[in-house]
Amino acid sequence: MAWLEIKNLQAFYHGICVLHDICLQMDKGDLISVIGSNGAGKTTLLRSISRLISAKGRMLFDGEDLMHLKPQAVIKKGIIHCPEGRLLFPNMTVYQNLMMGAFLRKDLKGIESDLERVFEFLPVLSERRSQLAGTLSGGEQQMLAIGRSIMGRPRLLTLDEPSFGLAPLVVDVIFEVIQKLNNQGLSILMVEQNAALALEFSSFAYVLEEGKIINQGNSDELVEDPSVAKAYLGMA
Ligand SMILES: Nc1ncnc2c1ncn2[C@@H]1O[C@H](COP(=O)(O)OP(=O)(O)O)[C@@H](O)[C@H]1O
Ligand SMILES: [Mg+2]
């Protein structure tokens, strides 16, 4: 059995099914991506894993059933969700936002060492630790959202559209951070509209369309797939 095993997952809004029999697997240490256009169901997938919306099917993480867990229990299992649109607390400082990521933890020493690690990893957050989050640039806000997730001590980080709304140069910086985190052993499941980037940085990818997985494979092979290239990479 895979480390994260999702089988025949269905998710609903007001009784309407928007994810249809999703099957997805990943192993510890993987960086995998789910690509899909606006409305494909990417956010719904991550929200289902975090148990934030009603879903049916099977989801196992490290052998444990996620379907019966409340959102807080999912966080305690180490699945940390970096949400779409960052969802920072704009009127709180960088430091306060980071500490919000540790709100379920009681290991003060561990929190302190993780904070040091975040500042080492994302020095811009250290420089701006007293600045209000709402006054950061878009790229800095994304870094803060990732830093806050790290403060939850993730075993699995789920990232919702880290590139959203950012200039290309800034996106490159963010993806280098994501790659570095993965190189250091963090398992990452990312959903992205920016298929070119997601395929470049992930090892394996799923293609989500209208709530269904329509294709999957090693990212370097999917890049070569004519249907993927045409629909998602802007190639004729
Ligand atoms: N809160 C909601 N209530 C009702 N329908 C929703 C809600 N959120 C998303 N949807 C619908 O579910 C589908 C998938 O949306 P979403 O997961 O946000 O897609 P993506 O993240 O890929 O853009 C879309 O058809 C969207 O309109
Ligand atoms: Mg979304």
PDB file of C-alpha atoms and ligand atoms in Angstrom:
ATOM      1  CA  MET A   1       0.000   0.000   0.000  1.00  0.00           C
ATOM      2  CA  ALA A   2       1.218   3.512  -0.807  1.00  0.00           C
ATOM      3  CA  TRP A   3       1.948   6.069   1.929  1.00  0.00           C
ATOM      4  CA  LEU A   4      -0.970   8.207   0.795  1.00  0.00           C
ATOM      5  CA  GLU A   5      -3.622   6.137  -0.888  1.00  0.00           C
ATOM      6  CA  ILE A   6      -6.779   7.693  -2.270  1.00  0.00           C
ATOM      7  CA  LYS A   7      -9.341   5.378  -3.817  1.00  0.00           C
ATOM      8  CA  ASN A   8     -12.586   6.274  -5.544  1.00  0.00           C
ATOM      9  CA  LEU A   9     -12.842   9.605  -3.794  1.00  0.00           C
ATOM     10  CA  GLN A  10     -16.006  11.572  -4.471  1.00  0.00           C
ATOM     11  CA  ALA A  11     -16.630  15.049  -3.100  1.00  0.00           C
ATOM     12  CA  PHE A  12     -19.800  17.064  -2.947  1.00  0.00           C
ATOM     13  CA  TYR A  13     -21.022  20.622  -2.637  1.00  0.00           C
ATOM     14  CA  HIS A  14     -24.678  20.826  -1.646  1.00  0.00           C
ATOM     15  CA  GLY A  15     -25.148  17.247  -2.774  1.00  0.00           C
ATOM     16  CA  ILE A  16     -23.613  17.852  -6.205  1.00  0.00           C
ATOM     17  CA  CYS A  17     -20.670  15.597  -6.991  1.00  0.00           C
ATOM     18  CA  VAL A  18     -17.613  17.579  -8.163  1.00  0.00           C
ATOM     19  CA  LEU A  19     -14.895  14.915  -7.755  1.00  0.00           C
ATOM     20  CA  HIS A  20     -15.574  11.591  -9.451  1.00  0.00           C
ATOM     21  CA  ASP A  21     -13.773   8.443  -8.320  1.00  0.00           C
ATOM     22  CA  ILE A  22     -10.375  10.010  -7.840  1.00  0.00           C
ATOM     23  CA  CYS A  23      -7.566   7.485  -7.356  1.00  0.00           C
ATOM     24  CA  LEU A  24      -4.175   8.859  -6.374  1.00  0.00           C
ATOM     25  CA  GLN A  25      -1.110   7.494  -4.659  1.00  0.00           C
ATOM     26  CA  MET A  26       2.096   8.888  -3.367  1.00  0.00           C
ATOM     27  CA  ASP A  27       5.063   7.651  -1.387  1.00  0.00           C
ATOM     28  CA  LYS A  28       6.994   9.294   1.385  1.00  0.00           C
ATOM     29  CA  GLY A  29       9.488  11.791   0.012  1.00  0.00           C
ATOM     30  CA  ASP A  30       7.615  12.320  -3.268  1.00  0.00           C
ATOM     31  CA  LEU A  31       6.853  15.664  -4.860  1.00  0.00           C
ATOM     32  CA  ILE A  32       3.819  15.026  -6.991  1.00  0.00           C
ATOM     33  CA  SER A  33       1.466  17.397  -8.736  1.00  0.00           C
ATOM     34  CA  VAL A  34      -2.116  17.524  -9.877  1.00  0.00           C
ATOM     35  CA  ILE A  35      -2.575  19.829 -12.842  1.00  0.00           C
ATOM     36  CA  GLY A  36      -5.856  21.162 -14.108  1.00  0.00           C
ATOM     37  CA  SER A  37      -7.516  24.337 -15.268  1.00  0.00           C
ATOM     38  CA  ASN A  38      -9.766  26.633 -13.279  1.00  0.00           C
ATOM     39  CA  GLY A  39     -12.708  24.737 -11.806  1.00  0.00           C
ATOM     40  CA  ALA A  40     -11.225  21.276 -12.432  1.00  0.00           C
ATOM     41  CA  GLY A  41     -11.505  20.361  -8.758  1.00  0.00           C
ATOM     42  CA  LYS A  42      -7.930  20.868  -7.504  1.00  0.00           C
ATOM     43  CA  THR A  43      -8.853  22.855  -4.403  1.00  0.00           C
ATOM     44  CA  THR A  44     -11.709  20.478  -3.682  1.00  0.00           C
ATOM     45  CA  LEU A  45      -9.260  17.571  -3.749  1.00  0.00           C
ATOM     46  CA  LEU A  46      -6.954  19.188  -1.179  1.00  0.00           C
ATOM     47  CA  ARG A  47      -9.905  20.260   0.953  1.00  0.00           C
ATOM     48  CA  SER A  48     -11.182  16.669   0.874  1.00  0.00           C
ATOM     49  CA  ILE A  49      -7.812  15.362   2.073  1.00  0.00           C
ATOM     50  CA  SER A  50      -7.903  17.933   4.893  1.00  0.00           C
ATOM     51  CA  ARG A  51     -11.454  16.733   5.678  1.00  0.00           C
ATOM     52  CA  LEU A  52     -12.897  20.198   5.170  1.00  0.00           C
ATOM     53  CA  ILE A  53     -15.697  19.058   2.872  1.00  0.00           C
ATOM     54  CA  SER A  54     -17.933  16.019   2.689  1.00  0.00           C
ATOM     55  CA  ALA A  55     -16.507  13.179   0.669  1.00  0.00           C
ATOM     56  CA  LYS A  56     -16.943   9.466   0.030  1.00  0.00           C
ATOM     57  CA  GLY A  57     -14.400   6.811  -0.808  1.00  0.00           C
ATOM     58  CA  ARG A  58     -11.167   5.738   0.814  1.00  0.00           C
ATOM     59  CA  MET A  59      -8.222   7.804   1.967  1.00  0.00           C
ATOM     60  CA  LEU A  60      -5.393   6.195   3.878  1.00  0.00           C
ATOM     61  CA  PHE A  61      -2.334   8.020   5.142  1.00  0.00           C
ATOM     62  CA  ASP A  62       0.518   5.952   6.531  1.00  0.00           C
ATOM     63  CA  GLY A  63      -1.965   3.106   6.920  1.00  0.00           C
ATOM     64  CA  GLU A  64      -4.516   5.196   8.815  1.00  0.00           C
ATOM     65  CA  ASP A  65      -8.011   5.957   7.620  1.00  0.00           C
ATOM     66  CA  LEU A  66      -8.516   9.692   7.095  1.00  0.00           C
ATOM     67  CA  MET A  67     -12.221   9.508   6.320  1.00  0.00           C
ATOM     68  CA  HIS A  68     -13.283   9.441   9.972  1.00  0.00           C
ATOM     69  CA  LEU A  69     -11.065  12.295  11.090  1.00  0.00           C
ATOM     70  CA  LYS A  70     -11.950  15.891  11.856  1.00  0.00           C
ATOM     71  CA  PRO A  71      -9.772  18.605  10.236  1.00  0.00           C
ATOM     72  CA  GLN A  72      -7.745  19.141  13.428  1.00  0.00           C
ATOM     73  CA  ALA A  73      -6.975  15.442  13.659  1.00  0.00           C
ATOM     74  CA  VAL A  74      -5.726  15.467  10.068  1.00  0.00           C
ATOM     75  CA  ILE A  75      -3.357  18.302  10.994  1.00  0.00           C
ATOM     76  CA  LYS A  76      -2.192  16.300  14.016  1.00  0.00           C
ATOM     77  CA  LYS A  77      -1.381  13.396  11.694  1.00  0.00           C
ATOM     78  CA  GLY A  78       0.996  15.781   9.929  1.00  0.00           C
ATOM     79  CA  ILE A  79      -0.975  16.696   6.815  1.00  0.00           C
ATOM     80  CA  ILE A  80      -0.579  20.449   6.559  1.00  0.00           C
ATOM     81  CA  HIS A  81      -2.564  22.365   3.969  1.00  0.00           C
ATOM     82  CA  CYS A  82      -1.159  25.551   2.444  1.00  0.00           C
ATOM     83  CA  PRO A  83      -4.417  26.962   1.079  1.00  0.00           C
ATOM     84  CA  GLU A  84      -5.412  28.640  -2.134  1.00  0.00           C
ATOM     85  CA  GLY A  85      -4.998  32.418  -1.892  1.00  0.00           C
ATOM     86  CA  ARG A  86      -2.569  31.968   1.076  1.00  0.00           C
ATOM     87  CA  LEU A  87      -5.238  32.969   3.680  1.00  0.00           C
ATOM     88  CA  LEU A  88      -2.807  34.889   5.848  1.00  0.00           C
ATOM     89  CA  PHE A  89      -3.884  37.117   8.727  1.00  0.00           C
ATOM     90  CA  PRO A  90      -3.147  40.480   7.085  1.00  0.00           C
ATOM     91  CA  ASN A  91      -3.264  42.544  10.276  1.00  0.00           C
ATOM     92  CA  MET A  92      -0.891  40.273  12.121  1.00  0.00           C
ATOM     93  CA  THR A  93       2.888  40.353  11.805  1.00  0.00           C
ATOM     94  CA  VAL A  94       4.987  37.853   9.920  1.00  0.00           C
ATOM     95  CA  TYR A  95       6.074  36.361  13.245  1.00  0.00           C
ATOM     96  CA  GLN A  96       2.481  36.074  14.512  1.00  0.00           C
ATOM     97  CA  ASN A  97       1.373  34.427  11.268  1.00  0.00           C
ATOM     98  CA  LEU A  98       4.194  31.911  11.557  1.00  0.00           C
ATOM     99  CA  MET A  99       3.232  31.094  15.122  1.00  0.00           C
ATOM    100  CA  MET A 100      -0.387  30.518  14.023  1.00  0.00           C
ATOM    101  CA  GLY A 101       0.985  27.594  12.037  1.00  0.00           C
ATOM    102  CA  ALA A 102       2.056  25.987  15.307  1.00  0.00           C
ATOM    103  CA  PHE A 103      -1.258  26.504  17.109  1.00  0.00           C
ATOM    104  CA  LEU A 104      -1.841  22.802  17.803  1.00  0.00           C
ATOM    105  CA  ARG A 105       1.701  22.157  19.068  1.00  0.00           C
ATOM    106  CA  LYS A 106       2.889  22.185  22.624  1.00  0.00           C
ATOM    107  CA  ASP A 107       6.560  21.302  22.093  1.00  0.00           C
ATOM    108  CA  LEU A 108       8.024  24.760  22.689  1.00  0.00           C
ATOM    109  CA  LYS A 109      11.593  23.683  21.925  1.00  0.00           C
ATOM    110  CA  GLY A 110      10.510  22.118  18.648  1.00  0.00           C
ATOM    111  CA  ILE A 111       8.541  25.236  17.713  1.00  0.00           C
ATOM    112  CA  GLU A 112      11.586  27.387  18.398  1.00  0.00           C
ATOM    113  CA  SER A 113      13.884  25.243  16.296  1.00  0.00           C
ATOM    114  CA  ASP A 114      11.339  25.114  13.451  1.00  0.00           C
ATOM    115  CA  LEU A 115      11.072  28.903  13.552  1.00  0.00           C
ATOM    116  CA  GLU A 116      14.837  29.135  13.217  1.00  0.00           C
ATOM    117  CA  ARG A 117      14.697  26.698  10.337  1.00  0.00           C
ATOM    118  CA  VAL A 118      12.011  28.764   8.572  1.00  0.00           C
ATOM    119  CA  PHE A 119      14.066  31.946   9.005  1.00  0.00           C
ATOM    120  CA  GLU A 120      17.161  30.186   7.717  1.00  0.00           C
ATOM    121  CA  PHE A 121      15.246  28.816   4.777  1.00  0.00           C
ATOM    122  CA  LEU A 122      13.294  31.976   3.984  1.00  0.00           C
ATOM    123  CA  PRO A 123      15.555  34.815   5.214  1.00  0.00           C
ATOM    124  CA  VAL A 124      13.168  37.448   3.876  1.00  0.00           C
ATOM    125  CA  LEU A 125      10.718  36.419   6.617  1.00  0.00           C
ATOM    126  CA  SER A 126      13.366  36.934   9.267  1.00  0.00           C
ATOM    127  CA  GLU A 127      14.117  40.426   7.986  1.00  0.00           C
ATOM    128  CA  ARG A 128      10.429  41.270   8.000  1.00  0.00           C
ATOM    129  CA  ARG A 129       9.318  39.419  11.106  1.00  0.00           C
ATOM    130  CA  SER A 130       7.668  42.529  12.609  1.00  0.00           C
ATOM    131  CA  GLN A 131       5.980  43.652   9.390  1.00  0.00           C
ATOM    132  CA  LEU A 132       2.226  43.188   8.932  1.00  0.00           C
ATOM    133  CA  ALA A 133       1.530  40.301   6.569  1.00  0.00           C
ATOM    134  CA  GLY A 134      -0.904  42.387   4.526  1.00  0.00           C
ATOM    135  CA  THR A 135       1.888  44.766   3.529  1.00  0.00           C
ATOM    136  CA  LEU A 136       4.137  42.048   2.043  1.00  0.00           C
ATOM    137  CA  SER A 137       4.522  41.582  -1.705  1.00  0.00           C
ATOM    138  CA  GLY A 138       2.706  38.648  -3.306  1.00  0.00           C
ATOM    139  CA  GLY A 139       5.842  36.514  -3.405  1.00  0.00           C
ATOM    140  CA  GLU A 140       6.656  37.263   0.214  1.00  0.00           C
ATOM    141  CA  GLN A 141       3.096  36.376   1.187  1.00  0.00           C
ATOM    142  CA  GLN A 142       3.451  33.020  -0.545  1.00  0.00           C
ATOM    143  CA  MET A 143       6.715  32.428   1.291  1.00  0.00           C
ATOM    144  CA  LEU A 144       4.982  33.301   4.554  1.00  0.00           C
ATOM    145  CA  ALA A 145       2.165  30.877   3.774  1.00  0.00           C
ATOM    146  CA  ILE A 146       4.733  28.141   3.154  1.00  0.00           C
ATOM    147  CA  GLY A 147       6.674  29.138   6.284  1.00  0.00           C
ATOM    148  CA  ARG A 148       3.499  29.009   8.351  1.00  0.00           C
ATOM    149  CA  SER A 149       2.818  25.505   7.015  1.00  0.00           C
ATOM    150  CA  ILE A 150       6.329  24.416   8.006  1.00  0.00           C
ATOM    151  CA  MET A 151       5.558  25.624  11.543  1.00  0.00           C
ATOM    152  CA  GLY A 152       2.896  22.904  11.664  1.00  0.00           C
ATOM    153  CA  ARG A 153       5.727  20.371  11.235  1.00  0.00           C
ATOM    154  CA  PRO A 154       4.270  18.687   8.120  1.00  0.00           C
ATOM    155  CA  ARG A 155       4.896  15.085   7.241  1.00  0.00           C
ATOM    156  CA  LEU A 156       2.913  15.791   4.074  1.00  0.00           C
ATOM    157  CA  LEU A 157       2.549  19.339   2.764  1.00  0.00           C
ATOM    158  CA  THR A 158      -0.392  19.993   0.455  1.00  0.00           C
ATOM    159  CA  LEU A 159       0.119  23.117  -1.619  1.00  0.00           C
ATOM    160  CA  ASP A 160      -2.730  24.830  -3.441  1.00  0.00           C
ATOM    161  CA  GLU A 161      -1.525  26.824  -6.469  1.00  0.00           C
ATOM    162  CA  PRO A 162       1.692  28.285  -5.080  1.00  0.00           C
ATOM    163  CA  SER A 163       2.208  30.211  -8.330  1.00  0.00           C
ATOM    164  CA  PHE A 164      -1.174  31.926  -8.268  1.00  0.00           C
ATOM    165  CA  GLY A 165      -1.081  35.637  -9.105  1.00  0.00           C
ATOM    166  CA  LEU A 166       2.705  35.908  -9.036  1.00  0.00           C
ATOM    167  CA  ALA A 167       5.086  37.313 -11.638  1.00  0.00           C
ATOM    168  CA  PRO A 168       7.169  34.675 -13.482  1.00  0.00           C
ATOM    169  CA  LEU A 169      10.450  35.606 -11.777  1.00  0.00           C
ATOM    170  CA  VAL A 170       8.830  35.390  -8.355  1.00  0.00           C
ATOM    171  CA  VAL A 171       7.240  32.070  -9.246  1.00  0.00           C
ATOM    172  CA  ASP A 172      10.705  30.691 -10.046  1.00  0.00           C
ATOM    173  CA  VAL A 173      11.913  31.660  -6.575  1.00  0.00           C
ATOM    174  CA  ILE A 174       8.890  30.019  -4.924  1.00  0.00           C
ATOM    175  CA  PHE A 175       9.365  26.792  -6.871  1.00  0.00           C
ATOM    176  CA  GLU A 176      13.046  26.688  -5.941  1.00  0.00           C
ATOM    177  CA  VAL A 177      11.973  26.882  -2.298  1.00  0.00           C
ATOM    178  CA  ILE A 178       9.482  24.051  -2.868  1.00  0.00           C
ATOM    179  CA  GLN A 179      12.161  21.939  -4.529  1.00  0.00           C
ATOM    180  CA  LYS A 180      14.612  22.603  -1.716  1.00  0.00           C
ATOM    181  CA  LEU A 181      12.028  21.547   0.877  1.00  0.00           C
ATOM    182  CA  ASN A 182      11.458  18.336  -1.036  1.00  0.00           C
ATOM    183  CA  ASN A 183      15.209  17.726  -1.387  1.00  0.00           C
ATOM    184  CA  GLN A 184      15.412  17.958   2.393  1.00  0.00           C
ATOM    185  CA  GLY A 185      12.913  15.125   2.653  1.00  0.00           C
ATOM    186  CA  LEU A 186       9.523  16.849   2.841  1.00  0.00           C
ATOM    187  CA  SER A 187       6.757  15.040   0.972  1.00  0.00           C
ATOM    188  CA  ILE A 188       4.682  17.437  -1.111  1.00  0.00           C
ATOM    189  CA  LEU A 189       1.389  17.127  -2.972  1.00  0.00           C
ATOM    190  CA  MET A 190       0.885  20.245  -5.068  1.00  0.00           C
ATOM    191  CA  VAL A 191      -2.042  21.288  -7.232  1.00  0.00           C
ATOM    192  CA  GLU A 192      -1.334  23.800  -9.994  1.00  0.00           C
ATOM    193  CA  GLN A 193      -2.868  25.507 -12.971  1.00  0.00           C
ATOM    194  CA  ASN A 194       0.641  26.289 -14.193  1.00  0.00           C
ATOM    195  CA  ALA A 195       1.213  22.877 -15.749  1.00  0.00           C
ATOM    196  CA  ALA A 196       4.625  23.659 -17.235  1.00  0.00           C
ATOM    197  CA  LEU A 197       6.085  24.516 -13.842  1.00  0.00           C
ATOM    198  CA  ALA A 198       4.318  21.750 -11.971  1.00  0.00           C
ATOM    199  CA  LEU A 199       5.576  19.163 -14.467  1.00  0.00           C
ATOM    200  CA  GLU A 200       9.090  20.580 -14.362  1.00  0.00           C
ATOM    201  CA  PHE A 201       9.366  20.288 -10.598  1.00  0.00           C
ATOM    202  CA  SER A 202       7.340  17.164  -9.753  1.00  0.00           C
ATOM    203  CA  SER A 203       8.356  13.578 -10.443  1.00  0.00           C
ATOM    204  CA  PHE A 204       4.842  12.281 -11.091  1.00  0.00           C
ATOM    205  CA  ALA A 205       1.656  14.084 -12.051  1.00  0.00           C
ATOM    206  CA  TYR A 206      -2.067  13.613 -12.423  1.00  0.00           C
ATOM    207  CA  VAL A 207      -4.226  15.532 -14.876  1.00  0.00           C
ATOM    208  CA  LEU A 208      -7.579  16.564 -13.438  1.00  0.00           C
ATOM    209  CA  GLU A 209     -10.396  17.646 -15.732  1.00  0.00           C
ATOM    210  CA  GLU A 210     -13.981  18.309 -14.651  1.00  0.00           C
ATOM    211  CA  GLY A 211     -13.453  16.392 -11.438  1.00  0.00           C
ATOM    212  CA  LYS A 212     -11.911  13.320 -13.072  1.00  0.00           C
ATOM    213  CA  ILE A 213      -8.331  12.107 -13.395  1.00  0.00           C
ATOM    214  CA  ILE A 214      -7.954  11.811 -17.155  1.00  0.00           C
ATOM    215  CA  ASN A 215      -4.224  11.141 -17.354  1.00  0.00           C
ATOM    216  CA  GLN A 216      -1.283  10.375 -15.106  1.00  0.00           C
ATOM    217  CA  GLY A 217       2.375   9.514 -15.410  1.00  0.00           C
ATOM    218  CA  ASN A 218       5.950  10.521 -14.812  1.00  0.00           C
ATOM    219  CA  SER A 219       6.136  14.266 -15.277  1.00  0.00           C
ATOM    220  CA  ASP A 220       8.902  14.094 -17.886  1.00  0.00           C
ATOM    221  CA  GLU A 221       6.730  11.747 -19.940  1.00  0.00           C
ATOM    222  CA  LEU A 222       3.546  13.791 -19.521  1.00  0.00           C
ATOM    223  CA  VAL A 223       5.367  16.855 -20.861  1.00  0.00           C
ATOM    224  CA  GLU A 224       5.897  14.900 -24.070  1.00  0.00           C
ATOM    225  CA  ASP A 225       2.289  13.711 -24.252  1.00  0.00           C
ATOM    226  CA  PRO A 226       0.646  15.553 -27.196  1.00  0.00           C
ATOM    227  CA  SER A 227      -2.748  15.850 -25.476  1.00  0.00           C
ATOM    228  CA  VAL A 228      -1.161  17.371 -22.374  1.00  0.00           C
ATOM    229  CA  ALA A 229       1.032  19.669 -24.443  1.00  0.00           C
ATOM    230  CA  LYS A 230      -1.963  20.889 -26.430  1.00  0.00           C
ATOM    231  CA  ALA A 231      -4.369  21.389 -23.525  1.00  0.00           C
ATOM    232  CA  TYR A 232      -2.017  22.556 -20.797  1.00  0.00           C
ATOM    233  CA  LEU A 233       1.270  23.731 -22.248  1.00  0.00           C
ATOM    234  CA  GLY A 234      -0.093  25.968 -24.964  1.00  0.00           C
ATOM    235  CA  MET A 235       1.434  23.995 -27.814  1.00  0.00           C
ATOM    236  CA  ALA A 236      -0.348  23.437 -31.075  1.00  0.00           C
TER     237      ALA A 236
HETATM  238  N1  LIG B   1     -18.126  26.319  -2.077  1.00  0.00           N
HETATM  239  C1  LIG B   1     -18.583  25.791  -3.222  1.00  0.00           C
HETATM  240  N2  LIG B   1     -19.897  25.596  -3.422  1.00  0.00           N
HETATM  241  C2  LIG B   1     -20.371  25.045  -4.559  1.00  0.00           C
HETATM  242  N3  LIG B   1     -19.594  24.657  -5.588  1.00  0.00           N
HETATM  243  C3  LIG B   1     -18.267  24.840  -5.456  1.00  0.00           C
HETATM  244  C4  LIG B   1     -17.684  25.422  -4.271  1.00  0.00           C
HETATM  245  N4  LIG B   1     -16.346  25.461  -4.437  1.00  0.00           N
HETATM  246  C5  LIG B   1     -16.094  24.949  -5.655  1.00  0.00           C
HETATM  247  N5  LIG B   1     -17.226  24.582  -6.276  1.00  0.00           N
HETATM  248  C6  LIG B   1     -17.337  23.983  -7.610  1.00  0.00           C
HETATM  249  O1  LIG B   1     -16.588  22.771  -7.616  1.00  0.00           O
HETATM  250  C7  LIG B   1     -15.849  22.620  -8.828  1.00  0.00           C
HETATM  251  C8  LIG B   1     -14.371  22.485  -8.502  1.00  0.00           C
HETATM  252  O2  LIG B   1     -13.895  23.700  -7.931  1.00  0.00           O
HETATM  253  P1  LIG B   1     -12.432  23.864  -7.350  1.00  0.00           P
HETATM  254  O3  LIG B   1     -12.074  22.659  -6.569  1.00  0.00           O
HETATM  255  O4  LIG B   1     -12.372  25.168  -6.647  1.00  0.00           O
HETATM  256  O5  LIG B   1     -11.548  23.897  -8.684  1.00  0.00           O
HETATM  257  P2  LIG B   1     -10.051  24.400  -8.932  1.00  0.00           P
HETATM  258  O6  LIG B   1      -9.376  24.528  -7.598  1.00  0.00           O
HETATM  259  O7  LIG B   1      -9.433  23.340  -9.792  1.00  0.00           O
HETATM  260  O8  LIG B   1     -10.160  25.703  -9.650  1.00  0.00           O
HETATM  261  C9  LIG B   1     -16.196  23.835  -9.663  1.00  0.00           C
HETATM  262  O9  LIG B   1     -17.215  23.473 -10.545  1.00  0.00           O
HETATM  263  C10 LIG B   1     -16.684  24.842  -8.665  1.00  0.00           C
HETATM  264  O10 LIG B   1     -17.620  25.709  -9.241  1.00  0.00           O
HETATM  265 MG    MG B   2      -8.469  26.120  -6.736  1.00  0.00          MG
END
